[in-house]
Amino acid sequence: MAKKTLIGLEIHVELSTDKKMFCNCKNQYGADVNTQVCPICLGLPGALPVIDKQAVEYAIRAGIAFDSKITDEIRMDRKNYFYPDLTKGYQISQSDHPLCAGGYLEIEPQSGPKKITLDRIHIEEDTGKQLHTEDGTSLLDFNRCGVPLVEIVTNPDVSSAEEAKLFLEKLRNTLKYIGISDVRMEEGSLRCDVNINVVDDEAGTKTNITEVKNLNSFRSAVKAIEYEEKRHRVLMEKGENTDKETRRWDEVVGETILMRKKYTADDYRFANEADITPIKIDREWLENIRENLPELPHAKKMRFIEEYDLSDYEAGVLTQSQELAHFFEETLVNVKDAKLLGNWMMGDVLRRLKDEDKDFEEMPISSTNLAELINLVKDGKINNNTGKKVLREMFETGNSPRAIVEEKGLIQISDEGELEKIVVEMLDNNPQSVEDFKNGKDRAVGFLVGQIMKATKGKANPQLVNKLLTEKIKER
Amino acid sequence: MITRDQVVHISSISKLKFTDEELDEFTEKFDQVIGFLEKIKEVDTENVEPTFTINEEDGIMKENGENQTLSREEVLENTVESQYGYFKIIKVVE
Amino acid sequence: MDITSLKGWEMREKLIKKEISSTEILSAHLSKIDKIEKDINAFITMDKENALKTAKRVDEKLQKGEKLGIIAGLPVGLKDNILTKNLRTTCGSRMLENFNPPYDATVVRKIVEEDGIILGKTNMDEFAMGGSTETSYFGNTRNPKDLTRVPGGSSGGSAAAVAANALPLALGTDTGGSVRQPASFCGIVGMKPTYGLVSRYGVVPMSNSLDQIGVFGRDVRDAHMMLQTVTGYDPLDATSSKRADRDISIEGIDSLKGLRIALPEQYKDLRITGDEKIQERFKETVKVFEDAGAIVEYVSLPSLQYALETYYVIMASEVTTNLSRFDGIRFGYRTENYETLDELYTNSRTEAFGEETKRRIMMGNYALSAGHQDQSYKKALRVRTLIKQDYENAFKDHDIILSLTAPMLPFKLDSIINSPVDMYKADLYTVPVNLAGLCGISIPMGDVDNLPVGLQITGPRFGDSTILKAGLGYERAVR
Ligand SMILES: [Mg+2]
Ligand SMILES: [Zn+2]
């Protein structure tokens, strides 16, 4: 394979701090237009920025989670450009001296584990929002202006859409684990730009880098990468090259569309942000942040394998999100059988959520109720099939399993005398099936079991039914 | 020497504009000024750290500061045009 | 008795003794202003009504025997780049002709707390860029000592008002000499305190790493009183210093005896032609210090010869970014003549900024642009380090540095405004003080050709009380 696709990702993540990055306006999504704005975030002349400690702490958490090197001293810069959603004509960002340098994230594509290395993680402020109206005007809302961001920049280590997707999922998951962002792409709290080109090592040629912006879901990121990869390869095939340009993904058309050509590199004329005196990062504070960092996904997965004797796959699924892992451990306290609980969760619970296209946070069943259900099955109070029916009911009504079982009279019949009567009656009524069985037709047993279950409304203890059937047929 | 073309380029990134007549005089003065600034190139600054701040104290971070959020009327008070609580400008085409 | 000819501290003493009322002080100044303002043009906006209200309140406090603030009852002028809530703040620019700030600068809050009476907003060079107050959109200010000459700048309105007895006290801002040079030109005291001593919150920035609020008075005690009012750590300004919370005491000095004074050798080579008489005056002044027992020595500050250029690179770079927010969208002037967004930006800025402002924006963009950044902006940040170190060395063995404030006499209106480089050279002695974040004060040292000249006393960082005391000592020595 001589041709390689090189993909670098730039991800902007809004931090879920209480206040904005440089002022004390609330950091709040969805407030009334221009009501979370002050002289500082509006960029009024004379107003001065002071950096938010919580924002720095959150960004440092990300740095630690991705194994980046945290700087000794925070320095801020002004990135100069004119745009209506920018209130000062510059964005306070970081240029030469990012908060976190290097680091990596490991993904597991089909081809095996792979490290995607990071160039940097830096802190900066978000811009306002523009609304384009029908009559040719733009309306500006600055509530979002000044919300703290981290910009995470990878090296061009990503080599396919699949890898990009795995990276983004892992990234989002980790950011969520460490509690620094809502990471909701639809609300814009996680935004991703893609830089992509194709190199042919044998021929010694490469296409020019295309930047794709405005990717507002993982799905569109994947599609845009697939589209661009193909576009670059086709042009290369023809002996042509791509232009240096910025494109955007159009979800409706399913294509990337040219935004602007880049004739020269963007010149942001970075200058030191002299309103913010450089800040030494106290090592004790840093250690404190490190120690209080929640367990990261990989560490949690390893612990699940070790502690609960789960397979790599099972542990991976159950630590997909912090909520899920937490739910599992909480439920386990009452179920006390990790394998059994894992099966229920991976099979019935997660499948159902997936069918309904829901995140785990939207799970309607409490940990206590799930534990109670599994224990009812484990203790033989209801059989497995009934258990699944009850679970479905629980999903719909949110009722407790005991209430459902009692209301519908679903307690399993395990009384041998009572069941024996039913079995004998069934054999009396179906002589043909008894005959078939004796002639070696095993299917006949299945039919008989089914009939018995029907007669007991599914409440018969299946093991007991099997045992009694075998005994009674032999007697005939 | 600063040329007219350079002046035009810098004025465009500065979002400023000069008429043709203004440009000649401005270029001449601008050239003098830039020539004057060139002098620092001769200073030997090898192994000299840049000064990012003159303060000897470390910078500070805010934790519980005063909230200065303005009313929407105050936010919009100094703009020329607003609508539905937004600032209003002509459409930005991309 | 003409109240306006008293020093500020004398007015306050008489007020406390109930010899005069705050309202009387104010009306005396208002009638003075009525008489002279058409000649001087020191003010852009007056706030008579509020001033009268405040004066009444101070008088009531006095009647009730309540404790009065440091500058109780004294009219104060604010340079028009210091934001005042609901009182127009223009920065001397068409850009902010109708700007009504929704908040007060920290220093404004402090003046109110100390019972000062804010009387108006004073004229200035546009966005504080200039040394003559001729670049103001609201017309130039004239020097009260000679109406054909400039008052200096950029805080020319404040300096002229104090010199003309229109106000006892005023604030200016000093980025490269904009308080000290007009003080020198108008024959009053002007001080730029140590960077970090006075909050910059609510002061429209020109150059964030150099700007500092400065004070004007007719003598050192007045300047000190004004400084005590506005100084102090401010959590809203991340560059303000916790050391600012100490009192700046000027108690307990009477003599200049034993004061260790440095004279920078480099200034011998930096003369501007025609300044011999000023140099002569300076020598006589140094002699006053020596005669009073001070020890005077020449010191070498080799990097000083690059200070002016270093200053202009850093200042212009910071100016450029600071003035980018004026784009016609959220506040400030918006052109009527645009069809595209780019025209909205460009025409608004082109129509509302004056020539010097445009020049500095462009100088800054030149210095910051990709091809030049390393050799200009970043280089200047390094040269700044050398300048700072030179001063640190000089202050190891010396208490203060003496120099001229300005290398020239107040010049004629409209004389050098069209020669930017000559105008920049007027800042020769003052800019290094800002580059190193030091404190400096300009004190009248007599006349040359019937025009005032100023002596600059420079002190180390947080040596503010040292230079004030030296200034007081000099005032006493020549009285
Ligand atoms: Mg960014
Ligand atoms: Zn704010």
mmCIF file of C-alpha atoms and ligand atoms in Angstrom, chain A residues 20 23 25 37-38 41, ligand 2:
data_model
loop_
_atom_site.group_PDB
_atom_site.id
_atom_site.type_symbol
_atom_site.label_atom_id
_atom_site.label_comp_id
_atom_site.label_asym_id
_atom_site.label_seq_id
_atom_site.Cartn_x
_atom_site.Cartn_y
_atom_site.Cartn_z
ATOM 1 C CA LYS A 20 -16.915 32.257 31.613
ATOM 2 C CA CYS A 23 -15.375 37.291 33.349
ATOM 3 C CA CYS A 25 -20.910 35.891 33.555
ATOM 4 C CA VAL A 37 -22.938 39.443 28.700
ATOM 5 C CA CYS A 38 -20.766 41.959 30.578
ATOM 6 C CA CYS A 41 -16.973 39.421 27.298
HETATM 7 ZN ZN ZN D 2 -19.060 38.517 30.746
#
